[in-house]
Short mmCIF file of C-alpha atoms and ligand atoms in Angstrom, two decimals:
data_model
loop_
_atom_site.label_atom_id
_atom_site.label_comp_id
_atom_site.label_asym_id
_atom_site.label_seq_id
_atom_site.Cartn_x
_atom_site.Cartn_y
_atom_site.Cartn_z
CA UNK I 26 35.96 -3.90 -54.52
CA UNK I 27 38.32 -1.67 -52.07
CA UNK I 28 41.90 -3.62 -51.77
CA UNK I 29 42.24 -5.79 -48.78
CA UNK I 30 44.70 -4.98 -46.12
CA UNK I 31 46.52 -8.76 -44.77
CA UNK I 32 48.75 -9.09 -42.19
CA UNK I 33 51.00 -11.72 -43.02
CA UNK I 34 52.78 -12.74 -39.37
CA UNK I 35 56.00 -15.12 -39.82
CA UNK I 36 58.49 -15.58 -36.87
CA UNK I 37 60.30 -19.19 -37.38
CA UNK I 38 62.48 -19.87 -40.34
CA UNK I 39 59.83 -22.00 -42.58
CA UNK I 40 57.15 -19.84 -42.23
CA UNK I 41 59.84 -16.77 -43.65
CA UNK I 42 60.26 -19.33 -46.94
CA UNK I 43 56.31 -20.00 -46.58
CA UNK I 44 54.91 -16.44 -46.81
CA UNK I 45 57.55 -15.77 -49.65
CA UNK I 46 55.26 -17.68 -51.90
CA UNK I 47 51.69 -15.78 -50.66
CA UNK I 48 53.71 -12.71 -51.34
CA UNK I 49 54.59 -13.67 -54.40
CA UNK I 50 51.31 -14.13 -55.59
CA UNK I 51 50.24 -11.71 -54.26
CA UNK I 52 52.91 -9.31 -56.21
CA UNK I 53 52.24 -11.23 -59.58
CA UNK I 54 48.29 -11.21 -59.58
CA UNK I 55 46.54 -9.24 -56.68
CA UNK I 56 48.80 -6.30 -56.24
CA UNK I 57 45.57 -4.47 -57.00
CA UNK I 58 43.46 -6.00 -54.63
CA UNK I 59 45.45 -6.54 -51.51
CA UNK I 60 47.97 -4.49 -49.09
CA UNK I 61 50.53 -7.27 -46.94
CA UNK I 62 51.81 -6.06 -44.22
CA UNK I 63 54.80 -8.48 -43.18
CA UNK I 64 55.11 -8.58 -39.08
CA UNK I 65 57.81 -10.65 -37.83
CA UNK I 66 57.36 -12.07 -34.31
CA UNK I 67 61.19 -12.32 -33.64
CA UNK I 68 61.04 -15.80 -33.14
CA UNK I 69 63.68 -16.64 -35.53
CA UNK I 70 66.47 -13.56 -35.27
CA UNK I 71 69.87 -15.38 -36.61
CA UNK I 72 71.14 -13.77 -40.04
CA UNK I 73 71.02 -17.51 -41.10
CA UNK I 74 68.07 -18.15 -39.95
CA UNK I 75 65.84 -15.18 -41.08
CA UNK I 76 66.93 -12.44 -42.82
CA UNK I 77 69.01 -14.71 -45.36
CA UNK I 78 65.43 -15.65 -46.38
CA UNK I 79 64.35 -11.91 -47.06
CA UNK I 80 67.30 -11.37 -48.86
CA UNK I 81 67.00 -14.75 -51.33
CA UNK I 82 63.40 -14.92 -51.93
CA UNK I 83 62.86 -11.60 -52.45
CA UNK I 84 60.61 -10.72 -49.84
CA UNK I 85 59.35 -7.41 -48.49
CA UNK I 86 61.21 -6.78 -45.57
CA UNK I 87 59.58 -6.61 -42.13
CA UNK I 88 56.97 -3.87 -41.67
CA UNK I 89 56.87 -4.65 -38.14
CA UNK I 90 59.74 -6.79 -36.01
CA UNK I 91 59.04 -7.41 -33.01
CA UNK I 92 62.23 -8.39 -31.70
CA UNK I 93 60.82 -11.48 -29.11
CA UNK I 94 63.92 -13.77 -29.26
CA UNK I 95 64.17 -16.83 -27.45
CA UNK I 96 62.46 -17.77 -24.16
CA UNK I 97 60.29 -20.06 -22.46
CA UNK I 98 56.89 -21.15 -24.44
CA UNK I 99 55.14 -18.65 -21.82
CA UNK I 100 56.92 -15.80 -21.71
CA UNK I 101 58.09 -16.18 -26.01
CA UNK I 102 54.24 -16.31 -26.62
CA UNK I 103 53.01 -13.83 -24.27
CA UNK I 104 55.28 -11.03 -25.77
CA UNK I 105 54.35 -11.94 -29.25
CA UNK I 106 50.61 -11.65 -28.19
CA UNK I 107 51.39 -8.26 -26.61
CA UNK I 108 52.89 -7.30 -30.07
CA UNK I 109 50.96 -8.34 -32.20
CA UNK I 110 47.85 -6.72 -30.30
CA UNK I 111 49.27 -3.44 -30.65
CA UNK I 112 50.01 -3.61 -34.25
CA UNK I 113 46.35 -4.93 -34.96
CA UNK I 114 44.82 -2.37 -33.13
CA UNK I 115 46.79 0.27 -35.16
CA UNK I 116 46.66 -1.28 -38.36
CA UNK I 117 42.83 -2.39 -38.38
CA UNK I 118 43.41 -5.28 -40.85
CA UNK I 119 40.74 -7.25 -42.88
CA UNK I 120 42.51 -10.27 -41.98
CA UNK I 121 45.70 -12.05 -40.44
CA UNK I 122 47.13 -14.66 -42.19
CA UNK I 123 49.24 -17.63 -40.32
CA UNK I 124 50.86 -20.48 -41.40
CA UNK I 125 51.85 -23.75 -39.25
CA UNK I 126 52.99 -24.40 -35.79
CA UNK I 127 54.67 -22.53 -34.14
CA UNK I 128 54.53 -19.63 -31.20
CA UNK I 129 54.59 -17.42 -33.91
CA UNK I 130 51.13 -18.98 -34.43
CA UNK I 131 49.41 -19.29 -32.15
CA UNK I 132 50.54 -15.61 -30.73
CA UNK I 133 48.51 -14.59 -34.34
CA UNK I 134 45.76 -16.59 -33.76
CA UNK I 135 45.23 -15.72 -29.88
CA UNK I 136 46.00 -11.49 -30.56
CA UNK I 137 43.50 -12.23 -33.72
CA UNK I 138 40.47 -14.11 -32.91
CA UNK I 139 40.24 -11.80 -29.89
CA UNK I 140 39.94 -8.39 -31.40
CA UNK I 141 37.86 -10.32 -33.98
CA UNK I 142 39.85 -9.91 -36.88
CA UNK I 143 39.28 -13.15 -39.10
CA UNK I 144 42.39 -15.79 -39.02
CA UNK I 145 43.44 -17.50 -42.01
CA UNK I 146 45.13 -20.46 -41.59
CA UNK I 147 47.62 -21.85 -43.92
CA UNK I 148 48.59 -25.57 -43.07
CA UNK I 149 45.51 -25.99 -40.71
CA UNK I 150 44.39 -29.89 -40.17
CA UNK I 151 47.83 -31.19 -39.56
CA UNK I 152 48.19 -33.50 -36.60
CA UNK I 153 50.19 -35.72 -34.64
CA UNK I 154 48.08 -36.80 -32.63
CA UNK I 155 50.79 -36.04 -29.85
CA UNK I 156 49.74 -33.11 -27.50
CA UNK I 157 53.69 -33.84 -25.60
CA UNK I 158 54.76 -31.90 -28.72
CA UNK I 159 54.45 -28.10 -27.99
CA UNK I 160 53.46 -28.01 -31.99
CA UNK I 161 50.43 -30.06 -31.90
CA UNK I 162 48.20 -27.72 -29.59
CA UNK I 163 49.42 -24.20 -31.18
CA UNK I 164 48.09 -26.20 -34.15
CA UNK I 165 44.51 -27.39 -32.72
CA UNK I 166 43.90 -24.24 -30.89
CA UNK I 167 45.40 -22.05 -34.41
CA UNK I 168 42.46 -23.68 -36.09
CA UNK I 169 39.64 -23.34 -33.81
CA UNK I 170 40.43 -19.57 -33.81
CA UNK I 171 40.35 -19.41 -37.75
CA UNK I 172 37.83 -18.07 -39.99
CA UNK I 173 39.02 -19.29 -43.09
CA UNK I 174 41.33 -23.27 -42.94
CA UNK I 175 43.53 -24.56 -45.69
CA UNK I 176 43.80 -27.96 -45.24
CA UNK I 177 47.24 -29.03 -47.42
CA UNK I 178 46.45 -32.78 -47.67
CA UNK I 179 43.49 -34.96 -47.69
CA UNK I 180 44.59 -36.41 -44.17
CA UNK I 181 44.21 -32.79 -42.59
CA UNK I 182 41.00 -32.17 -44.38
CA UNK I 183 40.14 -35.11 -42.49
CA UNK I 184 41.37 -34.47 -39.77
CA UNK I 185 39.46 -31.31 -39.44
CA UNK I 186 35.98 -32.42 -39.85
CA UNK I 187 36.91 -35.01 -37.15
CA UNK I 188 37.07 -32.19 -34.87
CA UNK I 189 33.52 -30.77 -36.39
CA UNK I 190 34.79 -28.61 -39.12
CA UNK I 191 31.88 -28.94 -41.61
CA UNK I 192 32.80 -28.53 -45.44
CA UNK I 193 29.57 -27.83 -46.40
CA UNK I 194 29.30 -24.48 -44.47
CA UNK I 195 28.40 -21.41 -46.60
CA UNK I 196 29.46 -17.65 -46.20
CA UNK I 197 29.36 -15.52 -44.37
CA UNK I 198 32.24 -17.25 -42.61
CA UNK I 199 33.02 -16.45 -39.25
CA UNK I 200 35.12 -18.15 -36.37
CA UNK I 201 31.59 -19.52 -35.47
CA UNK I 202 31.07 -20.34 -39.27
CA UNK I 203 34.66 -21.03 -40.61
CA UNK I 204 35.23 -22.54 -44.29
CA UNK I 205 37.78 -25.61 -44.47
CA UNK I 206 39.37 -26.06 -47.56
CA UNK I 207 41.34 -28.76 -49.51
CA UNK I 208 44.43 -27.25 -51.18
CA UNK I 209 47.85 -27.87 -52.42
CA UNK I 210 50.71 -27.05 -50.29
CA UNK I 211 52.23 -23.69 -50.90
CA UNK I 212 55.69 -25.27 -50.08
CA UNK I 213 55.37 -26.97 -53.53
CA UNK I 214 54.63 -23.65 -55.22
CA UNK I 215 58.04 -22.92 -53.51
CA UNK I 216 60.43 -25.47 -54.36
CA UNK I 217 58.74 -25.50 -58.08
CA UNK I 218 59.40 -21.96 -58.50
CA UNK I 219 63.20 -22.25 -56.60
CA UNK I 220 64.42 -25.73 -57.95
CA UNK I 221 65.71 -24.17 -61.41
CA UNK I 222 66.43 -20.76 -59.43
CA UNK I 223 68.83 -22.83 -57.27
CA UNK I 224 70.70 -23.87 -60.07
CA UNK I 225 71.74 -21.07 -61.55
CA UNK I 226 72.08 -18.63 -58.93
CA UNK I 227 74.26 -21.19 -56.71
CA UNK I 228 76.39 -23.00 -59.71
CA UNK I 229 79.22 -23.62 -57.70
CA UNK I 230 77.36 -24.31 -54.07
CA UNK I 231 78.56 -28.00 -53.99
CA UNK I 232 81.59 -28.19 -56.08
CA UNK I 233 82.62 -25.40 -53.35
CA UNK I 234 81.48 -27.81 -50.50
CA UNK I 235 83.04 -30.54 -52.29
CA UNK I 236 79.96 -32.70 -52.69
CA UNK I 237 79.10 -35.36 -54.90
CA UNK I 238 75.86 -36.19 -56.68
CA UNK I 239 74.09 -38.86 -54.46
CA UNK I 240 77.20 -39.53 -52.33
CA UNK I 241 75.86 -38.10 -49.66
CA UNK I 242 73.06 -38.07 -46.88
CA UNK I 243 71.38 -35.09 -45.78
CA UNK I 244 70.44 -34.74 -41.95
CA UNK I 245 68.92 -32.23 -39.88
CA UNK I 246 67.68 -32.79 -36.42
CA UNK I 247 66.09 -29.44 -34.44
CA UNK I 248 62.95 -30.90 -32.13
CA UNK I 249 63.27 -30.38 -28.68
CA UNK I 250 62.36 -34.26 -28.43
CA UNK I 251 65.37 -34.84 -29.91
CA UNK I 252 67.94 -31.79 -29.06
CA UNK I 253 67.19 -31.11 -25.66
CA UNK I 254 67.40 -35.11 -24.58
CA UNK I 255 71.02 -35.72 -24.67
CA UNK I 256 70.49 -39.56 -24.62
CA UNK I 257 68.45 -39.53 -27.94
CA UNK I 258 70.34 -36.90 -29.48
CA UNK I 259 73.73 -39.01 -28.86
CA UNK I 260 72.26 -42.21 -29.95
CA UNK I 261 71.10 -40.83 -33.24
CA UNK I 262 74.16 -39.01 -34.25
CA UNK I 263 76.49 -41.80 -33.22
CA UNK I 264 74.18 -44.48 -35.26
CA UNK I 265 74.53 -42.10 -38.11
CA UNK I 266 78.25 -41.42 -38.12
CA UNK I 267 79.01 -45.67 -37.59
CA UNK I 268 76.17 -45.94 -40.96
CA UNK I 269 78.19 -42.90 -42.92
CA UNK I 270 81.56 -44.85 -41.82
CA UNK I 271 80.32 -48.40 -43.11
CA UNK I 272 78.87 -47.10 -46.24
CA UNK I 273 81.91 -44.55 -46.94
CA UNK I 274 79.21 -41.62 -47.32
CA UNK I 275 79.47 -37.60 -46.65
CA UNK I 276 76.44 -36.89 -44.01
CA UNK I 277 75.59 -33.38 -44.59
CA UNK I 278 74.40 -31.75 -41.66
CA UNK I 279 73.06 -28.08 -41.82
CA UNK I 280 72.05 -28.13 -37.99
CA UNK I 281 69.67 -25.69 -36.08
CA UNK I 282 71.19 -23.68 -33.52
CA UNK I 283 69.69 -25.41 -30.57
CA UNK I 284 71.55 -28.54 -31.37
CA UNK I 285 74.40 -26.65 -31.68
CA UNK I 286 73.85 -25.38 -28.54
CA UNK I 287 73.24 -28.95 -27.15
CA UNK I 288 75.95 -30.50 -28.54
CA UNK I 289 78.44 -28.23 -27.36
CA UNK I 290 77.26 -27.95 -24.12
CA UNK I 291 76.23 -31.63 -23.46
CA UNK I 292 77.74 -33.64 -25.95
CA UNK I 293 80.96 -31.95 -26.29
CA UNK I 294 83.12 -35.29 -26.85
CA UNK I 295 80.69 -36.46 -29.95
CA UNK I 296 80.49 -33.16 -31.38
CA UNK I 297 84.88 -33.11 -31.49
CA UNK I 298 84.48 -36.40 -32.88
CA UNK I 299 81.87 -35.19 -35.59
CA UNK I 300 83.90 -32.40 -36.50
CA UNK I 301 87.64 -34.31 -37.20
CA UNK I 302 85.46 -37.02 -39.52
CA UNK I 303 85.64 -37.01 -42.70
CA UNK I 304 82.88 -38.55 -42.99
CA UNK I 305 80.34 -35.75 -41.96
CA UNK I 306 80.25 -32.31 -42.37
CA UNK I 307 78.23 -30.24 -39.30
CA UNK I 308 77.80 -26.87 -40.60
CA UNK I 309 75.58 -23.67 -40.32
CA UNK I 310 71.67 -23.30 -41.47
CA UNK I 311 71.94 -23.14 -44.88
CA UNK I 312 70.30 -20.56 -47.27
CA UNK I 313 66.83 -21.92 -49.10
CA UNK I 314 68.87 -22.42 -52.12
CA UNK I 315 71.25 -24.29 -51.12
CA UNK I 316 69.25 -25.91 -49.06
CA UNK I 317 67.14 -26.93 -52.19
CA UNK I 318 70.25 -28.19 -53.94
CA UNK I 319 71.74 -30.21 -51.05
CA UNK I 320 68.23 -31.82 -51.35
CA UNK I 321 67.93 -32.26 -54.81
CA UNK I 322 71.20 -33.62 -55.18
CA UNK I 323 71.82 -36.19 -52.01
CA UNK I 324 71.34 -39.88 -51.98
CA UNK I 325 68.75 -40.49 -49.31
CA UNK I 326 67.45 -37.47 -46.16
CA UNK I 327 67.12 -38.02 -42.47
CA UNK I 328 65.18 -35.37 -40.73
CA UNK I 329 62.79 -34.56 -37.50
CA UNK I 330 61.36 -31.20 -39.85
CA UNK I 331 58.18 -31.06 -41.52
CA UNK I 332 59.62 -29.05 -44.01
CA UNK I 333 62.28 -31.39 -45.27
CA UNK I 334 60.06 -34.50 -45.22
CA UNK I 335 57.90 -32.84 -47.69
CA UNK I 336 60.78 -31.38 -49.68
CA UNK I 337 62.19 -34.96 -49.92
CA UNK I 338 59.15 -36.14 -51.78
CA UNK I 339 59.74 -32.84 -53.93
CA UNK I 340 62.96 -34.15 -54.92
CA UNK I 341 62.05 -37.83 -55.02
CA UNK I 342 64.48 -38.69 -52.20
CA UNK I 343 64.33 -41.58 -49.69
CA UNK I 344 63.66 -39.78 -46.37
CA UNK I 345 63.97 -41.37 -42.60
CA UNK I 346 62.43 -39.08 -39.78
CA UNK I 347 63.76 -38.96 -36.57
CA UNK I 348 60.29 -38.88 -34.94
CA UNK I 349 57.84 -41.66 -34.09
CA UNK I 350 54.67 -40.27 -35.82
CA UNK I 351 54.17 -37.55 -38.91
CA UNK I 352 51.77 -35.39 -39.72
CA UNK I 353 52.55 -35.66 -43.01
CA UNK I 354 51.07 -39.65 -42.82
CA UNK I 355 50.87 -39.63 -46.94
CA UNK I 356 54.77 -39.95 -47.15
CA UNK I 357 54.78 -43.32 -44.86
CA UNK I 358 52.08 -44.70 -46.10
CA UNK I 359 53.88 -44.72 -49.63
CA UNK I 360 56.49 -46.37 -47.87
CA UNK I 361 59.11 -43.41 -48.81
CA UNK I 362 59.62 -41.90 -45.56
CA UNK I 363 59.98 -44.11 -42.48
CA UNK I 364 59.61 -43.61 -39.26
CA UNK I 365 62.34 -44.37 -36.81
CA UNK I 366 62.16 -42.51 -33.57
CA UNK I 367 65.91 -41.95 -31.99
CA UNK I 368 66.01 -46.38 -32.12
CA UNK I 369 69.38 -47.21 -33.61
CA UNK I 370 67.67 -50.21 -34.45
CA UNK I 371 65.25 -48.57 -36.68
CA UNK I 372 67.77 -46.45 -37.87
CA UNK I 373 70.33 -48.68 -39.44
CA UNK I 374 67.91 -51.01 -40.67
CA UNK I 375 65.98 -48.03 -42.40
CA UNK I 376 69.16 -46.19 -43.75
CA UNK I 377 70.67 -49.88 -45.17
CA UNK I 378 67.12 -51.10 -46.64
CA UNK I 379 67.20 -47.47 -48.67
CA UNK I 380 70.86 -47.30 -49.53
CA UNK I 381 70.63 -50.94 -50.84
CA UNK I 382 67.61 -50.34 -52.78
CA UNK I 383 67.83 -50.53 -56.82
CA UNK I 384 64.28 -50.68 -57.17
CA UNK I 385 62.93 -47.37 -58.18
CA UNK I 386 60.52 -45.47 -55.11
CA UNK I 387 56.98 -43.49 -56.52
CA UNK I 388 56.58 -40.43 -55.70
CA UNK I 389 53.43 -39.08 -56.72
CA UNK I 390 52.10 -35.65 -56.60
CA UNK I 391 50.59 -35.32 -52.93
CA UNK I 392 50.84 -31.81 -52.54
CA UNK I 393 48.59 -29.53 -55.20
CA UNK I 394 49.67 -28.37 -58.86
CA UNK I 395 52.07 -25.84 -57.46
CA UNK I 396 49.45 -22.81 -57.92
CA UNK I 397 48.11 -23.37 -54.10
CA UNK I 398 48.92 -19.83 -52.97
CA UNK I 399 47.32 -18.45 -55.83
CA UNK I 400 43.85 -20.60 -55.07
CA UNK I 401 44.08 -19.31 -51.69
CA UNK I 402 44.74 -15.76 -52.12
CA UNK I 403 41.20 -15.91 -54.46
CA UNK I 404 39.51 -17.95 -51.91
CA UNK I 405 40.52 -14.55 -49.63
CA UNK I 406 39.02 -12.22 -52.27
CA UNK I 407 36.11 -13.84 -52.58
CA UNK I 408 35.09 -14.29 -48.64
CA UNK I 409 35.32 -10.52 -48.87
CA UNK I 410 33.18 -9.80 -51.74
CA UNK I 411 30.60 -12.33 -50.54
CA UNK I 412 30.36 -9.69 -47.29
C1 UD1 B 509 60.55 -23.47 -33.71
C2 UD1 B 509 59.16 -24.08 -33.69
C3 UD1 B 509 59.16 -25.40 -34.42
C4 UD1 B 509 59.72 -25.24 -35.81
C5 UD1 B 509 61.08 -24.55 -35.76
C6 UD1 B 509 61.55 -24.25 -37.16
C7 UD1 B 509 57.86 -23.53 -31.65
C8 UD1 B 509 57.36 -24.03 -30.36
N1 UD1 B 509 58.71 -24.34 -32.31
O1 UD1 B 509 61.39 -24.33 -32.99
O2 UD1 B 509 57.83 -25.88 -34.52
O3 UD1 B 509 59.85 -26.50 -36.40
O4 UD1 B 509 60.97 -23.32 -35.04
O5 UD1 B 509 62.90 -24.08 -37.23
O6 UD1 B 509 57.49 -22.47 -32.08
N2 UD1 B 509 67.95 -20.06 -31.60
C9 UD1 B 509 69.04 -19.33 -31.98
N3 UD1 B 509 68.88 -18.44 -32.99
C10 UD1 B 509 67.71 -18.21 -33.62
C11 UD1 B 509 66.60 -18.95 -33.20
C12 UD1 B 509 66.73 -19.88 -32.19
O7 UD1 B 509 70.13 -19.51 -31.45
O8 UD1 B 509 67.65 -17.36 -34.54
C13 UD1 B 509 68.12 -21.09 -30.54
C14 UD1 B 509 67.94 -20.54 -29.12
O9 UD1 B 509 68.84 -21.22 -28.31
C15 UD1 B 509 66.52 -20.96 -28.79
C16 UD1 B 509 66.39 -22.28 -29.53
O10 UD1 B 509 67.14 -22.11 -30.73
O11 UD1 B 509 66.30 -21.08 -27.43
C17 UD1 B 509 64.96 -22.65 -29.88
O12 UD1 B 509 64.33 -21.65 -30.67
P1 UD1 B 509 62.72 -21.53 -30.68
O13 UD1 B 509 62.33 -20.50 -31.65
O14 UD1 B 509 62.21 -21.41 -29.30
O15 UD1 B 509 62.26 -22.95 -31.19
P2 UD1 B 509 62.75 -23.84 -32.40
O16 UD1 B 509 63.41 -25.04 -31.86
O17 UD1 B 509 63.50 -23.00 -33.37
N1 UDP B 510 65.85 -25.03 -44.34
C1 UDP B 510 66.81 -24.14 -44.84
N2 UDP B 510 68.07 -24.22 -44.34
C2 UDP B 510 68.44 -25.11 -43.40
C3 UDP B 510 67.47 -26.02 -42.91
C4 UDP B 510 66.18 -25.94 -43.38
O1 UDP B 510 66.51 -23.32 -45.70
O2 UDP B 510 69.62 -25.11 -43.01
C5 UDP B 510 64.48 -24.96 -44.85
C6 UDP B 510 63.96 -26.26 -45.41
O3 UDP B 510 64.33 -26.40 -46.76
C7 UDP B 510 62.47 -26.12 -45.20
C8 UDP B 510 62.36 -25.33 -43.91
O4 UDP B 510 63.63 -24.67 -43.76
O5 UDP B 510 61.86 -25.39 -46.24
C9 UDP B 510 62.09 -26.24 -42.78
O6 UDP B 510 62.30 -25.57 -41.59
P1 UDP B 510 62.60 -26.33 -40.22
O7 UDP B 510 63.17 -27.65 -40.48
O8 UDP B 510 63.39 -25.38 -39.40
O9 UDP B 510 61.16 -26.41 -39.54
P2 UDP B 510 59.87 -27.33 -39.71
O10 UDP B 510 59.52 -27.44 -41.14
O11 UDP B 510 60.15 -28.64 -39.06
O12 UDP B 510 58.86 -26.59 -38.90
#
């Protein structure tokens, strides 16, 4: 069979760490049977927040960068369609292969489906079943322009053939005729293959931050829910900072740039007050790998990212999410991740019922065998030899 030529499109931070484990599979078993090309949207342009990512996980870097930046939903996706167009036209791919939520996305799947070059799309099913979140329709309309769907979790397997995505569908596949699938979740792959990685190549990451093993939380907050309404955003950091206080714990906080941006701006008080505590710590994204130790290595999480929900399952760590609902419903519904809105309430309750706890949390193995990039790149293949 001739090799396949994917484009692999990434544009936000997780989806850089994301397609770092399709190209590693695709370097360590199909270098013979398929050409990536790597476009970058743009999305995502900090060093900290992109090319850091190239660097550590030994990525390819960008064939393509389109340089989009930050703007409004409308004008961010349109110039990412425009982009990406261009590049597809030249390029003439087999396929394009997306992953998530974001404008990067759905830019991919629009500029895609389109030209009629099959999508494949990596973390399809997810939902919130919250169309206020800008997240939740590039997701539904990502997956109703794919050809080929890899569900991570049985709930977005689900939640696909709830919207008439029939399993039992044979090839050829089409966007008329897509194939759903049940995987892992490639994020495991990552973390698996990272976790020991971590270790040795950042020894001296927390002795350097002067951290200490489970004695202290790890927070990161970056939804526009929660960054962009100053009310929330104030009511969940102060809760916080009063728990870290009581409890006399470090909270770690590796913060996006938009609440950066917010908290200067708006919250300029709070954010003097965060940064003379010593009880938390507000400091630039962090790398992967140190990202992966803070997680491995804190006492409990509190997030609003997809991402670090699932990682805190990775590392068998108590996680509270800043949001009201999950797509990732598996973690709640094992009771280790609860959800708490911005409700100080809910918050302190949450963060005391986990710190307290001396009864040991399960944490089984939701997410795959950690060889779900590998099953997908085959599933690839083999759509193309079927014709
Ligand atoms: C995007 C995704 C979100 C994902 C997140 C991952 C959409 C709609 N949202 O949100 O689903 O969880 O990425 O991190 O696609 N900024 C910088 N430097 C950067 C990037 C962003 O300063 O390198 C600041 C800018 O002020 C920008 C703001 O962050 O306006 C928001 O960036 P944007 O890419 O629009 O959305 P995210 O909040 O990052
Ligand atoms: N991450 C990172 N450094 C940070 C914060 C997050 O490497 O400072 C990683 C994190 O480990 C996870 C991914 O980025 O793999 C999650 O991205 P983010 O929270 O930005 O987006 P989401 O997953 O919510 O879309």
């Amino acid at each position: 069979m001739p090799q396949i030529k994917l484009i692999n499109i990434v544009g936000a931070r997780p989806q850089i760490i994301k397609a770092s484990a399709i190209s590693r599979a695709i370097r360590k078993h199909f270098s013979n049977d398929i050409t990536e090309i790597i476009v970058h949207t743009g999305q995502h342009y900090d060093k900290e927040m992109s090319e850091v990512f190239f660097d550590e996980l030994e990525i390819h870097k960008p064939h393509y960068n389109l340089g989009v930046g930050s703007a409004g939903h409308g004008r961010q996706t349109s110039m990412m369609i425009t982009g990406i167009e261009e590049i597809l036209i030249k390029e003439k791919p087999d396929c394009v292969l997306l992953y998530g939520d974001t404008n990067s996305t759905l830019a991919g799947a629009l500029a895609a489906s389109k030209l009629h070059f099959p999508v494949i799309h990596i973390e399809a099913g997810l939902r919130s079943f919250n169309k206020t979140m800008p997240e939740e329709l590039n997701r539904i309309m990502s997956d109703h322009s794919s050809t080929l769907l890899f569900a991570p979790t049985n709930a977005a397997f689900k939640n696909l053939m709830n919207e008439g995505f029939r399993p039992e569908n044979s090839p050829p596949y089409t966007i008329d005729n897509p194939k759903i699938y049940l995987t892992g979740d490639i994020m495991y792959d990552n973390t698996l293959f990272f976790a020991g990685l971590a270790e040795k190549k950042k020894a001296k990451f927390l002795e350097d931050m002067s951290l200490v093993k489970n004695n202290f939380v790890l927070v990161t907050i970056h939804r526009d829910n929660n960054t962009d309404d100053i009310v929330r955003l104030n009511e969940i950091l102060v809760t916080l900072k009063t728990l870290a206080e009581e409890k006399n714990m470090m909270l770690v906080m590796p913060l996006h740039p938009r609440t950066i941006v917010s908290l200067k701006t708006k919250l300029r008080h709070l954010f003097d007050e965060l940064e003379q505590s010593i009880h938390t710590r507000i400091i630039p994204p962090v790398s992967f790998l140190e990202m992966t130790l803070l997680e491995k290595n804190c006492r409990m999480i509190v997030t609003d990212s997809g991402g670090v929900q699932k990682e805190s399952h990775f590392f068998k760590k108590p996680c509270i999410v800043l949001r009201n609902e999950t797509e990732w419903i598996e973690l709640v519904n094992n009771g280790t991740a609860k959800l708490v809105g911005a409700d100080p309430v809910r918050i302190r309750n949450e963060f005391k019922n986990f710190m307290d706890l001396h009864s040991n949390l399960e944490y089984p193995g939701f997410y795959g065998d950690g060889k779900t990039a590998e099953f997908i790149l085959n599933e690839i293949l083999t759509m193309f030899e079927q014709g």
